[in-house]
Amino acid sequence: MSAGSVPPGAPRRCVVIGIGNDLRHDDGFGPAVVQLLREEGTVGAEVTLAVTDGEPTGLIDLWTGADVAVVIDAVLSPTDPPGYCHELRCEEAAGLTAATASSHSVSLGSTVQLARALDRLPRVLVVLAVVGRDFGYGPGLSALVASAVPAAARRAVELVTASVDHQLRG
Amino acid sequence: MTHRPDRTLDVRALARVEGEGAMHVRVRAGAVEQVRLEIYEPPRFFEAFLRGRRYTEPPDITARICGICPVAYQMSACAAIEDACGVQVDGAVADLRRLLYCGEWIESHVLHIYLLHAPDFLGYPSAIDMAKDHRDVVERGLALKKVGNEIMEVVGGRAIHPINVRIGGFYRAPSRQQMTALAAKLRVALDQALDTARWVAGFEFPDFHHDHEMLALSEPGRYAIERGSVVTTGGLAFPVTAFEEHVIEEHIEHSTALHAHLAGRGRYLTGPAARYTLNRAWLSPLARQVADDIGLGERCDNPYRSILVRAVEVVYAVEEALRLIDEYEPPAVPYVDVQPRAATGYGATEAPRGTLFHRYALDADGLITSARIVPPTSQNQASIEEDLRRFVADRLHLSDHQLTHDCEQAIRNYDPCISCATHFLDLTVDRS
């Protein structure tokens, strides 16, 4: 899971990317975490905070050349409770597929596979996939999902902090 | 095994097409008995739930029909509503609409060329597999597609389901500064578009030709995109207001998409090949030269070569976008005021996949009393099935696996958008 685009000795660069649409209730989880990080100001200038709709070329551009990229997205789960956070490494993220053969939407898994083929993966990629409950129309997260925002923000900060870097390399 | 007189081929979920559908082929006594494109994506009832909504809402509602060509839905909706209200939009606002549409053509065509269609010609199961061996090529495609996205973002507010479109024009006009930044990227994109055309020209194309009548909008003086009247290769010509007199839709049992035919004439084909064949004369000199250089000729009736047409249309769209930006002066007011009246309006534009027709009837309060949407893929479905029937008949010696694979490739020639047509792919070949 190396990114050949990061030159040795270059300054550490991290990115936290919230994927989602804040007008589709819990799909706005990723953007809500990024918003909280912006408000708290707890990450340094070396960390880029970004929100995207998940369009693959835009997503790949955001993490290209990064040492660490943390992607935060809301997911559906038939078994886990709303607000439950799955922490996925690159290989697991590459396995995330959409339940359709259609090209109307390219899954996060396909985007990771494409980035790998293009040698445009970050050196470390972590996906925080939080289980959502309501993906209907309208603003605002459901209560259990909203309560998971601070913990996801804290974990994103930990992940982009050098002190945990060795854990990620493993 | 490959010479069994009776067999069935089933593809239950066609890949690398927009939306969800299946294909079923039944062979009896060594002859193709039935070919069906089964559109099983559920009916979406857009025409029904537009009833009772305000005349201002169709651009935002109908954009949701498709994530690949939302601008087409917005532009056809605006054209139809404005027609009903007796309003003509021209000048800088009309030019902005054409620019937004150029962005969608670039984004949609480049997606199809690089990520959906090219892997078929180069023998890869997917664009991801192709990218492992052709990294620079795929990077070029992604960069070109991104420029299309950026036009959508600057003019439309965002790349998917733009939010800046309103009846009469736009909520906000882009600044001259935004346009200048866009132009710099488009100048690089023009070289990438030219390289794309040279690249696809090197593919090998099976010798397959159809004799379908082809239909497209045409506008003397320029390549029709966001307006025009209807013409066909059979010599038919009529205004958009007469579309429903000439285009007859009917329900087919195996499809949630309506099939269309020309009254008294039969099946037809719309889309890039039809546009090129009917409107080649109105391409820019550069795009026409590229078409000549890559061997397109005067018409395109080989569906495999549609990838060449898409590449030429990308060159045209990039060049046209540059022209529009070069001439751009932000309008003082980015829309024309549109007041409702009790009337029926008609609109048609050239979506990336072909002619897209809308018709709305309004009451005096501006509420929609009826709506009709005729998307390109449903218009093409009968012709695609007929082509597949001939295609399969010539390839019955192939194994089920190879025949299924080849049929899927053949279907992708048409870049069908099933979600739009649902009102479409899974391949079944039945030889038993």
Coordinates of C-alpha atoms in Angstrom, one line a residue:
Chain A
M1 CA 0.0 0.0 0.0
S2 CA 2.7 2.5 -0.9
A3 CA 2.3 5.6 -2.8
G4 CA 5.2 6.2 -5.2
S5 CA 4.1 9.8 -5.6
V6 CA 5.4 10.8 -2.1
P7 CA 9.1 11.7 -2.3
P8 CA 11.3 10.5 0.5
G9 CA 12.0 13.3 3.1
A10 CA 9.1 15.4 1.9
P11 CA 7.1 17.2 4.6
R12 CA 4.3 15.0 6.1
R13 CA 1.0 15.7 4.5
C14 CA -2.3 14.4 5.8
V15 CA -5.9 14.8 4.7
V16 CA -9.2 14.1 6.4
I17 CA -12.0 13.7 3.8
G18 CA -15.7 13.7 4.7
I19 CA -17.8 12.0 2.1
G20 CA -21.5 12.7 1.9
N21 CA -24.4 14.9 1.4
D22 CA -25.6 16.9 4.4
L23 CA -29.1 17.2 2.9
R24 CA -29.6 13.4 3.1
H25 CA -29.6 13.2 6.9
D26 CA -27.1 10.5 8.1
D27 CA -25.2 10.6 4.8
G28 CA -23.9 14.0 6.1
F29 CA -21.9 12.2 8.8
G30 CA -18.5 12.6 7.1
P31 CA -19.1 16.4 6.4
A32 CA -20.3 16.8 10.0
V33 CA -17.0 15.3 11.4
V34 CA -15.0 17.6 9.1
Q35 CA -17.0 20.6 10.2
L36 CA -16.4 19.7 13.9
L37 CA -12.6 19.5 13.2
R38 CA -12.7 22.9 11.6
E39 CA -14.6 24.4 14.5
E40 CA -12.2 22.9 17.1
G41 CA -9.1 23.8 15.2
T42 CA -7.3 20.8 16.7
V43 CA -5.4 19.7 13.6
G44 CA -2.4 21.5 12.2
A45 CA -1.8 23.2 8.9
E46 CA -0.3 20.0 7.6
V47 CA -3.7 18.4 7.7
T48 CA -6.1 19.3 4.9
L49 CA -9.8 19.1 5.8
A50 CA -12.0 18.4 2.8
V51 CA -15.6 17.5 2.0
T52 CA -16.6 15.7 -1.2
D53 CA -19.6 14.0 -2.8
G54 CA -17.4 10.9 -3.4
E55 CA -17.0 11.4 -7.1
P56 CA -13.9 9.2 -7.8
T57 CA -11.6 11.6 -9.7
G58 CA -12.1 14.2 -7.0
L59 CA -11.6 11.8 -4.2
I60 CA -8.3 10.4 -5.8
D61 CA -7.1 14.0 -6.3
L62 CA -7.7 14.8 -2.7
W63 CA -5.6 11.9 -1.3
T64 CA -2.9 11.8 -4.0
G65 CA 0.5 12.4 -2.5
A66 CA -0.7 12.2 1.1
D67 CA 1.1 10.3 3.8
V68 CA -2.1 9.6 5.7
A69 CA -5.7 9.9 4.4
V70 CA -8.6 9.4 6.7
V71 CA -11.9 9.0 4.8
I72 CA -15.1 9.3 6.8
D73 CA -18.3 7.9 5.2
A74 CA -21.7 6.8 6.3
V75 CA -22.6 3.2 5.4
L76 CA -25.6 0.9 5.6
S77 CA -25.4 -2.2 7.8
P78 CA -28.0 -4.9 8.2
T79 CA -26.5 -6.0 11.6
D80 CA -24.7 -3.1 13.3
P81 CA -26.4 -0.4 15.2
P82 CA -26.6 3.3 14.0
G83 CA -23.5 5.2 15.0
Y84 CA -21.2 2.0 15.1
C85 CA -17.9 2.9 13.6
H86 CA -16.0 0.4 11.4
E87 CA -12.3 1.3 11.0
L88 CA -11.1 -0.2 7.6
R89 CA -7.5 -0.3 6.3
C90 CA -6.8 0.0 2.6
E91 CA -7.3 -3.7 1.6
E92 CA -10.6 -3.8 3.4
A93 CA -11.7 -0.5 1.8
A94 CA -10.8 -1.9 -1.7
G95 CA -13.3 -4.6 -1.0
L96 CA -16.2 -2.2 -0.5
T97 CA -18.5 -2.6 -3.4
A98 CA -21.9 -1.2 -4.4
A99 CA -24.8 -3.6 -4.9
T100 CA -25.1 -2.8 -8.5
A101 CA -23.2 -3.3 -11.8
S102 CA -24.2 0.1 -13.0
S103 CA -21.6 2.8 -13.6
H104 CA -24.0 5.5 -12.3
S105 CA -22.1 5.5 -9.1
V106 CA -18.5 4.2 -8.6
S107 CA -18.1 2.6 -5.2
L108 CA -15.4 3.6 -2.7
G109 CA -13.9 0.2 -3.2
S110 CA -13.6 0.7 -7.0
T111 CA -12.1 4.1 -6.4
V112 CA -9.4 2.6 -4.1
Q113 CA -8.7 -0.1 -6.7
L114 CA -8.4 2.5 -9.5
A115 CA -6.1 4.7 -7.4
R116 CA -3.9 1.7 -6.7
A117 CA -3.7 0.9 -10.4
L118 CA -2.7 4.5 -11.0
D119 CA -0.2 4.5 -8.1
R120 CA -2.2 7.3 -6.5
L121 CA -3.0 5.8 -3.1
P122 CA -1.9 7.7 0.0
R123 CA 0.9 5.9 1.9
V124 CA -1.7 5.1 4.6
L125 CA -5.5 5.0 4.0
V126 CA -8.0 4.5 6.7
V127 CA -11.7 4.6 6.3
L128 CA -14.0 5.4 9.2
A129 CA -17.3 3.9 8.1
V130 CA -20.1 4.8 10.4
V131 CA -23.4 3.0 10.3
G132 CA -26.3 5.4 9.4
R133 CA -30.0 4.9 10.0
D134 CA -31.8 7.6 8.0
F135 CA -30.6 8.5 4.5
G136 CA -33.8 10.3 3.5
Y137 CA -34.2 13.9 2.4
G138 CA -33.4 16.7 4.7
P139 CA -30.6 18.2 7.0
G140 CA -29.5 16.9 10.4
L141 CA -28.2 13.6 11.6
S142 CA -30.3 11.1 13.5
A143 CA -29.6 11.1 17.3
L144 CA -27.4 8.0 17.5
V145 CA -25.4 8.9 14.5
A146 CA -24.9 12.5 15.7
S147 CA -23.6 11.3 19.0
A148 CA -20.8 9.4 17.1
V149 CA -19.4 12.6 15.5
P150 CA -17.1 13.6 18.4
A151 CA -15.5 10.1 18.7
A152 CA -14.9 9.9 14.9
A153 CA -13.4 13.4 15.0
R154 CA -11.1 12.3 17.9
R155 CA -10.1 9.1 16.0
A156 CA -9.4 11.1 12.8
V157 CA -7.0 13.4 14.8
E158 CA -5.3 10.4 16.3
L159 CA -4.9 8.9 12.9
V160 CA -3.2 11.9 11.4
T161 CA -1.0 12.4 14.4
A162 CA 2.5 11.1 14.0
S163 CA 2.5 9.3 17.3
V164 CA 0.2 6.6 15.9
D165 CA 1.9 6.5 12.6
H166 CA 3.8 3.3 13.4
Q167 CA 0.6 1.5 14.2
L168 CA -0.7 2.3 10.8
R169 CA 2.4 1.2 9.0
G170 CA 1.9 -2.2 10.5
Chain B
M1 CA -21.4 -27.6 -27.4
T2 CA -21.2 -24.5 -29.4
H3 CA -23.3 -26.0 -32.2
R4 CA -26.3 -26.9 -30.0
P5 CA -29.4 -26.0 -32.0
D6 CA -31.3 -24.9 -28.9
R7 CA -29.8 -22.7 -26.2
T8 CA -30.5 -19.9 -23.8
L9 CA -28.0 -17.1 -22.8
D10 CA -28.8 -15.0 -19.7
V11 CA -26.9 -12.0 -18.5
R12 CA -28.7 -11.1 -15.3
A13 CA -26.8 -7.8 -14.6
L14 CA -25.1 -6.1 -17.5
A15 CA -21.9 -4.4 -16.4
R16 CA -20.5 -1.0 -17.5
V17 CA -23.8 0.3 -18.6
E18 CA -25.7 3.1 -16.8
G19 CA -28.4 1.6 -14.7
E20 CA -29.6 -2.0 -14.2
G21 CA -31.0 -4.4 -16.8
A22 CA -30.6 -7.9 -18.3
M23 CA -30.4 -9.6 -21.6
H24 CA -32.2 -12.8 -22.7
V25 CA -31.4 -14.6 -26.0
R26 CA -33.4 -17.7 -27.0
V27 CA -32.1 -19.9 -29.9
R28 CA -34.4 -22.6 -31.3
A29 CA -33.4 -25.1 -34.1
G30 CA -30.2 -23.1 -34.8
A31 CA -32.0 -19.8 -35.3
V32 CA -32.4 -16.8 -33.0
E33 CA -36.0 -16.9 -31.9
Q34 CA -36.0 -14.0 -29.4
V35 CA -33.7 -11.3 -28.1
R36 CA -34.9 -9.1 -25.3
L37 CA -33.3 -6.3 -23.4
E38 CA -35.0 -6.6 -20.1
I39 CA -35.2 -3.4 -18.2
Y40 CA -36.0 -4.5 -14.6
E41 CA -35.0 -1.3 -12.8
P42 CA -38.4 -0.4 -11.4
P43 CA -40.7 2.2 -13.0
R44 CA -39.9 5.6 -11.5
F45 CA -43.1 7.4 -12.2
F46 CA -41.5 10.8 -12.7
E47 CA -44.2 11.9 -15.1
A48 CA -46.9 11.0 -12.5
F49 CA -45.4 12.8 -9.5
L50 CA -44.6 15.9 -11.6
R51 CA -48.4 16.5 -11.8
G52 CA -49.5 19.1 -9.3
R53 CA -46.0 20.5 -8.9
R54 CA -45.2 24.1 -9.7
Y55 CA -43.9 25.0 -13.1
T56 CA -40.6 26.1 -11.5
E57 CA -39.8 22.6 -10.2
P58 CA -39.1 20.3 -13.2
P59 CA -35.4 21.3 -13.7
D60 CA -34.6 20.1 -10.2
I61 CA -37.0 17.1 -10.1
T62 CA -36.2 15.7 -13.5
A63 CA -32.4 16.2 -13.0
R64 CA -32.7 13.3 -10.5
I65 CA -33.6 10.9 -13.3
C66 CA -29.9 10.6 -14.1
G67 CA -26.6 11.2 -12.3
I68 CA -24.7 11.2 -15.7
C69 CA -26.9 13.5 -17.7
P70 CA -28.8 15.7 -15.3
V71 CA -28.1 18.8 -17.4
A72 CA -30.0 17.3 -20.4
Y73 CA -33.1 16.8 -18.2
Q74 CA -32.8 20.3 -16.8
M75 CA -32.3 21.9 -20.3
S76 CA -35.2 20.0 -21.9
A77 CA -37.4 20.8 -18.9
C78 CA -36.6 24.5 -19.1
A79 CA -37.2 24.5 -22.9
A80 CA -40.6 23.0 -22.5
I81 CA -41.8 25.1 -19.6
E82 CA -40.5 28.3 -21.3
D83 CA -42.3 27.2 -24.5
A84 CA -45.5 26.9 -22.5
C85 CA -45.0 30.3 -21.0
G86 CA -44.1 32.0 -24.2
V87 CA -40.6 32.9 -23.2
Q88 CA -37.5 32.8 -25.3
V89 CA -34.1 32.7 -23.6
D90 CA -31.2 34.0 -25.7
G91 CA -28.0 35.9 -25.5
A92 CA -25.5 35.3 -22.7
V93 CA -27.9 33.2 -20.6
A94 CA -28.5 30.9 -23.6
D95 CA -24.8 30.7 -24.1
L96 CA -24.3 29.7 -20.5
R97 CA -26.7 26.9 -21.0
R98 CA -24.8 25.6 -24.0
L99 CA -21.5 25.9 -22.0
L100 CA -23.1 23.9 -19.1
Y101 CA -24.2 21.3 -21.7
C102 CA -20.7 21.1 -23.1
G103 CA -19.5 20.2 -19.6
E104 CA -22.0 17.3 -19.4
W105 CA -21.0 16.0 -22.9
I106 CA -17.3 16.0 -22.0
E107 CA -18.0 14.3 -18.6
S108 CA -20.4 11.7 -20.0
H109 CA -18.6 10.9 -23.2
V110 CA -15.1 10.7 -21.5
L111 CA -16.6 8.4 -18.8
H112 CA -17.9 6.1 -21.5
I113 CA -14.9 6.2 -23.8
Y114 CA -12.3 5.5 -21.1
L115 CA -14.0 3.7 -18.3
L116 CA -16.8 1.7 -20.0
H117 CA -16.1 1.2 -23.7
A118 CA -12.3 1.2 -24.3
P119 CA -11.7 -1.9 -22.1
D120 CA -13.8 -3.9 -24.6
F121 CA -11.5 -3.0 -27.5
L122 CA -8.3 -3.6 -25.5
G123 CA -9.4 -6.9 -24.0
Y124 CA -9.7 -5.9 -20.3
P125 CA -12.6 -6.8 -18.0
S126 CA -12.6 -3.3 -16.5
A127 CA -11.1 0.1 -16.6
I128 CA -9.2 -0.7 -13.4
D129 CA -7.5 -3.7 -15.1
M130 CA -6.8 -1.5 -18.1
A131 CA -5.3 1.2 -15.9
K132 CA -2.7 -1.3 -14.6
D133 CA -1.2 -1.5 -18.2
H134 CA -2.3 1.9 -19.6
R135 CA -1.8 4.2 -16.6
D136 CA -1.0 7.3 -18.6
V137 CA -4.0 6.8 -20.8
V138 CA -6.4 6.4 -17.9
E139 CA -4.8 9.4 -16.2
R140 CA -5.5 11.4 -19.4
G141 CA -9.1 10.3 -19.4
L142 CA -9.6 11.2 -15.7
A143 CA -8.1 14.6 -16.3
L144 CA -10.3 15.3 -19.3
K145 CA -13.4 14.1 -17.4
K146 CA -12.5 16.4 -14.6
V147 CA -12.6 19.4 -16.8
G148 CA -16.1 18.5 -17.8
N149 CA -16.9 18.3 -14.1
E150 CA -15.4 21.7 -13.5
I151 CA -17.5 23.3 -16.1
M152 CA -20.5 21.8 -14.4
E153 CA -19.3 23.1 -11.0
V154 CA -18.6 26.7 -12.2
V155 CA -21.8 27.1 -14.3
G156 CA -24.1 24.6 -12.5
G157 CA -23.0 24.9 -8.9
R158 CA -21.9 21.3 -8.6
A159 CA -20.8 18.4 -10.9
I160 CA -23.7 16.0 -10.2
H161 CA -27.3 17.3 -10.2
P162 CA -26.5 21.0 -10.7
I163 CA -28.3 23.4 -8.4
N164 CA -27.8 26.7 -10.3
V165 CA -30.3 26.1 -13.1
R166 CA -33.8 27.7 -12.9
I167 CA -36.6 28.3 -15.3
G168 CA -35.5 31.3 -17.4
G169 CA -31.8 30.8 -16.8
F170 CA -29.5 30.6 -13.7
Y171 CA -29.7 31.8 -10.1
R172 CA -26.2 33.2 -10.4
A173 CA -23.8 33.9 -13.3
P174 CA -20.2 32.9 -13.0
S175 CA -17.6 35.7 -12.8
R176 CA -15.3 36.5 -15.6
Q177 CA -12.4 35.4 -13.3
Q178 CA -13.9 31.9 -12.8
M179 CA -14.3 31.6 -16.6
T180 CA -10.7 32.6 -17.2
A181 CA -9.5 29.9 -14.9
L182 CA -11.7 27.4 -16.6
A183 CA -10.4 28.4 -20.0
A184 CA -6.8 27.7 -19.0
K185 CA -7.8 24.1 -18.1
L186 CA -9.8 23.7 -21.3
R187 CA -6.8 24.7 -23.4
V188 CA -4.9 21.7 -21.9
A189 CA -8.0 19.6 -22.3
L190 CA -8.2 20.3 -26.0
D191 CA -4.8 18.5 -26.5
Q192 CA -6.1 15.7 -24.4
A193 CA -9.3 15.4 -26.5
L194 CA -7.2 15.4 -29.7
D195 CA -5.0 12.6 -28.2
T196 CA -8.1 10.7 -27.2
A197 CA -9.4 10.8 -30.8
R198 CA -6.0 9.5 -32.1
W199 CA -6.0 6.8 -29.5
V200 CA -9.5 5.4 -30.2
A201 CA -8.8 5.5 -33.9
G202 CA -6.2 2.8 -33.4
F203 CA -8.8 0.3 -32.1
E204 CA -10.0 -2.6 -34.3
F205 CA -13.7 -2.4 -35.2
P206 CA -15.8 -5.4 -36.2
D207 CA -17.5 -5.0 -39.6
F208 CA -21.1 -4.6 -38.5
H209 CA -23.6 -2.1 -40.0
H210 CA -27.2 -1.3 -39.4
D211 CA -29.8 0.3 -41.6
H212 CA -31.9 2.1 -39.0
E213 CA -33.3 5.5 -39.6
M214 CA -31.4 7.9 -37.5
L215 CA -32.9 10.9 -35.7
A216 CA -31.3 14.0 -34.1
L217 CA -32.0 17.6 -33.5
S218 CA -30.5 19.9 -36.1
E219 CA -29.8 23.6 -36.0
P220 CA -28.5 25.3 -39.1
G221 CA -25.2 27.1 -38.4
R222 CA -24.1 25.1 -35.5
Y223 CA -23.9 21.5 -34.1
A224 CA -27.3 21.1 -32.3
I225 CA -27.0 20.6 -28.5
E226 CA -29.5 22.6 -26.4
R227 CA -32.0 23.4 -29.2
G228 CA -33.0 22.6 -32.7
S229 CA -35.7 20.9 -34.8
V230 CA -36.0 17.2 -35.5
V231 CA -34.5 15.6 -38.6
T232 CA -34.0 12.0 -39.7
T233 CA -31.7 10.2 -42.2
G234 CA -35.0 9.2 -43.9
G235 CA -35.8 12.8 -44.8
L236 CA -38.3 13.4 -42.1
A237 CA -38.2 16.9 -40.6
F238 CA -40.5 18.3 -38.0
P239 CA -40.6 20.8 -35.1
V240 CA -40.2 19.7 -31.5
T241 CA -43.9 20.6 -31.0
A242 CA -44.8 17.8 -33.4
F243 CA -42.6 15.2 -31.7
E244 CA -45.5 13.1 -30.3
E245 CA -47.2 13.0 -33.7
H246 CA -44.1 11.2 -35.1
V247 CA -42.7 9.3 -32.2
I248 CA -45.0 6.6 -30.8
E249 CA -44.2 4.9 -27.5
E250 CA -45.6 1.5 -26.5
H251 CA -45.4 -0.7 -23.6
I252 CA -43.4 -4.0 -24.1
E253 CA -44.0 -6.8 -21.6
H254 CA -40.4 -7.5 -20.9
S255 CA -39.3 -4.0 -20.2
T256 CA -40.1 -1.2 -17.7
A257 CA -39.0 1.2 -20.5
L258 CA -41.4 2.1 -23.2
H259 CA -40.3 1.2 -26.8
A260 CA -40.5 4.0 -29.4
H261 CA -40.9 3.9 -33.2
L262 CA -41.5 6.5 -35.8
A263 CA -45.2 6.6 -36.9
G264 CA -45.6 4.7 -40.2
R265 CA -41.9 4.1 -40.4
G266 CA -40.6 1.8 -37.6
R267 CA -37.6 1.6 -35.3
Y268 CA -35.0 4.3 -35.3
L269 CA -31.8 5.3 -33.5
T270 CA -30.8 8.5 -31.8
G271 CA -27.5 9.4 -30.2
P272 CA -23.9 10.5 -31.1
A273 CA -23.8 8.5 -34.4
A274 CA -27.1 10.0 -35.5
R275 CA -26.0 13.5 -34.6
Y276 CA -22.8 13.0 -36.5
T277 CA -24.4 11.6 -39.5
L278 CA -27.1 14.3 -39.7
N279 CA -25.0 17.3 -38.5
R280 CA -21.4 16.7 -39.5
A281 CA -21.5 19.8 -41.6
W282 CA -22.1 21.9 -38.5
L283 CA -19.1 20.6 -36.6
S284 CA -16.2 23.1 -36.1
P285 CA -13.5 22.9 -38.8
L286 CA -11.1 21.3 -36.2
A287 CA -13.6 18.6 -35.1
R288 CA -14.5 17.9 -38.8
Q289 CA -10.8 17.6 -39.6
V290 CA -10.3 15.2 -36.7
A291 CA -13.3 13.1 -37.9
D292 CA -11.6 12.9 -41.3
D293 CA -8.2 12.1 -39.9
I294 CA -9.6 9.2 -37.8
G295 CA -11.5 7.8 -40.8
L296 CA -15.1 8.5 -39.7
G297 CA -16.4 9.4 -43.2
E298 CA -19.7 11.1 -43.9
R299 CA -21.9 8.8 -41.7
C300 CA -21.6 6.4 -38.9
D301 CA -23.7 3.2 -39.1
N302 CA -21.3 0.8 -37.4
P303 CA -22.2 0.9 -33.7
Y304 CA -18.7 -0.1 -32.7
R305 CA -17.4 3.1 -34.3
S306 CA -19.6 5.2 -32.1
I307 CA -16.6 5.6 -29.8
L308 CA -14.9 7.6 -32.6
V309 CA -17.9 9.9 -32.8
R310 CA -17.9 10.4 -29.0
A311 CA -14.2 11.4 -29.3
V312 CA -15.0 13.9 -32.0
E313 CA -17.8 15.3 -30.0
V314 CA -15.5 15.7 -27.0
V315 CA -13.1 17.7 -29.2
Y316 CA -16.1 19.8 -30.4
A317 CA -17.4 20.3 -26.9
V318 CA -14.0 21.4 -25.5
E319 CA -13.5 23.8 -28.4
E320 CA -17.0 25.1 -28.2
A321 CA -16.7 25.7 -24.4
L322 CA -13.5 27.7 -25.1
R323 CA -15.3 29.8 -27.7
L324 CA -18.3 30.5 -25.3
I325 CA -15.9 31.4 -22.5
D326 CA -13.9 33.7 -24.8
E327 CA -17.1 35.6 -25.7
Y328 CA -18.5 35.6 -22.2
E329 CA -19.7 38.7 -20.5
P330 CA -21.6 38.1 -17.3
P331 CA -25.2 39.1 -17.8
A332 CA -26.7 41.8 -15.6
V333 CA -29.5 39.5 -14.7
P334 CA -28.8 35.7 -15.2
Y335 CA -32.3 34.8 -16.0
V336 CA -35.4 35.8 -17.9
D337 CA -38.5 36.3 -15.8
V338 CA -41.0 33.5 -16.6
Q339 CA -44.7 33.9 -15.6
P340 CA -47.0 30.9 -15.9
R341 CA -50.0 30.6 -18.1
A342 CA -52.4 27.8 -19.0
A343 CA -50.7 26.2 -22.0
T344 CA -48.7 23.2 -23.2
G345 CA -45.0 23.5 -23.9
Y346 CA -42.5 21.3 -25.7
G347 CA -38.8 21.0 -25.4
A348 CA -36.0 18.8 -26.7
T349 CA -32.3 18.8 -26.4
E350 CA -29.4 16.5 -27.3
A351 CA -28.5 14.5 -24.2
P352 CA -25.1 12.7 -24.5
R353 CA -27.1 9.6 -25.5
G354 CA -29.5 11.3 -27.9
T355 CA -32.6 13.4 -28.2
L356 CA -34.5 14.0 -25.0
F357 CA -38.0 15.2 -25.3
H358 CA -40.2 16.8 -22.5
R359 CA -43.8 18.1 -22.7
Y360 CA -45.6 19.8 -19.9
A361 CA -49.2 21.1 -19.6
L362 CA -49.7 23.9 -17.1
D363 CA -52.8 25.5 -15.6
A364 CA -53.3 29.2 -15.1
D365 CA -51.7 29.0 -11.6
G366 CA -48.6 27.4 -13.0
L367 CA -49.3 23.9 -11.7
I368 CA -48.4 21.0 -13.9
T369 CA -51.4 19.0 -15.1
S370 CA -49.6 16.5 -17.2
A371 CA -46.0 15.7 -18.1
R372 CA -44.3 13.5 -20.6
I373 CA -40.6 12.6 -20.9
V374 CA -39.1 10.5 -23.8
P375 CA -35.5 9.6 -23.0
P376 CA -32.9 8.4 -25.6
T377 CA -32.4 4.9 -24.4
S378 CA -36.1 3.9 -24.6
Q379 CA -36.1 5.4 -28.2
N380 CA -33.1 3.2 -29.1
Q381 CA -34.2 0.0 -27.4
A382 CA -36.0 -1.6 -30.4
S383 CA -33.0 -0.9 -32.6
I384 CA -30.6 -2.3 -30.1
E385 CA -32.6 -5.5 -29.9
E386 CA -32.8 -5.8 -33.7
D387 CA -29.0 -5.3 -33.9
L388 CA -28.4 -7.9 -31.3
R389 CA -30.7 -10.3 -33.1
R390 CA -28.5 -10.0 -36.2
F391 CA -25.3 -10.0 -34.2
V392 CA -26.2 -13.2 -32.4
A393 CA -27.4 -14.9 -35.6
D394 CA -23.9 -14.5 -37.1
R395 CA -22.2 -15.8 -34.0
L396 CA -24.1 -18.9 -33.0
H397 CA -21.0 -21.0 -33.4
L398 CA -19.5 -19.3 -30.4
S399 CA -19.6 -20.8 -26.9
D400 CA -22.2 -19.4 -24.5
H401 CA -19.4 -17.7 -22.5
Q402 CA -17.9 -16.0 -25.6
L403 CA -21.3 -15.1 -27.1
T404 CA -22.5 -13.6 -23.8
H405 CA -19.3 -11.6 -23.5
D406 CA -19.6 -10.4 -27.1
C407 CA -23.2 -9.4 -26.6
E408 CA -22.4 -7.3 -23.6
Q409 CA -19.8 -5.5 -25.6
A410 CA -22.3 -4.9 -28.4
I411 CA -24.8 -3.4 -26.0
R412 CA -22.1 -1.0 -24.6
N413 CA -21.7 0.4 -28.1
Y414 CA -24.9 2.2 -27.5
D415 CA -24.0 3.6 -24.1
P416 CA -27.5 2.8 -22.9
C417 CA -28.8 4.6 -19.8
I418 CA -31.2 2.3 -18.2
S419 CA -32.0 4.5 -15.3
C420 CA -33.1 7.2 -17.7
A421 CA -35.2 4.7 -19.7
T422 CA -36.9 3.2 -16.8
H423 CA -39.9 3.7 -17.6
F424 CA -33.5 -1.2 -18.4
L425 CA -29.4 -5.2 -18.2
D426 CA -29.0 -9.4 -16.6
L427 CA -28.1 -11.7 -20.5
T428 CA -30.0 -14.9 -21.0
V429 CA -29.3 -17.1 -24.0
D430 CA -31.8 -19.9 -24.2
R431 CA -30.8 -22.7 -26.6
S432 CA -32.8 -25.5 -25.0

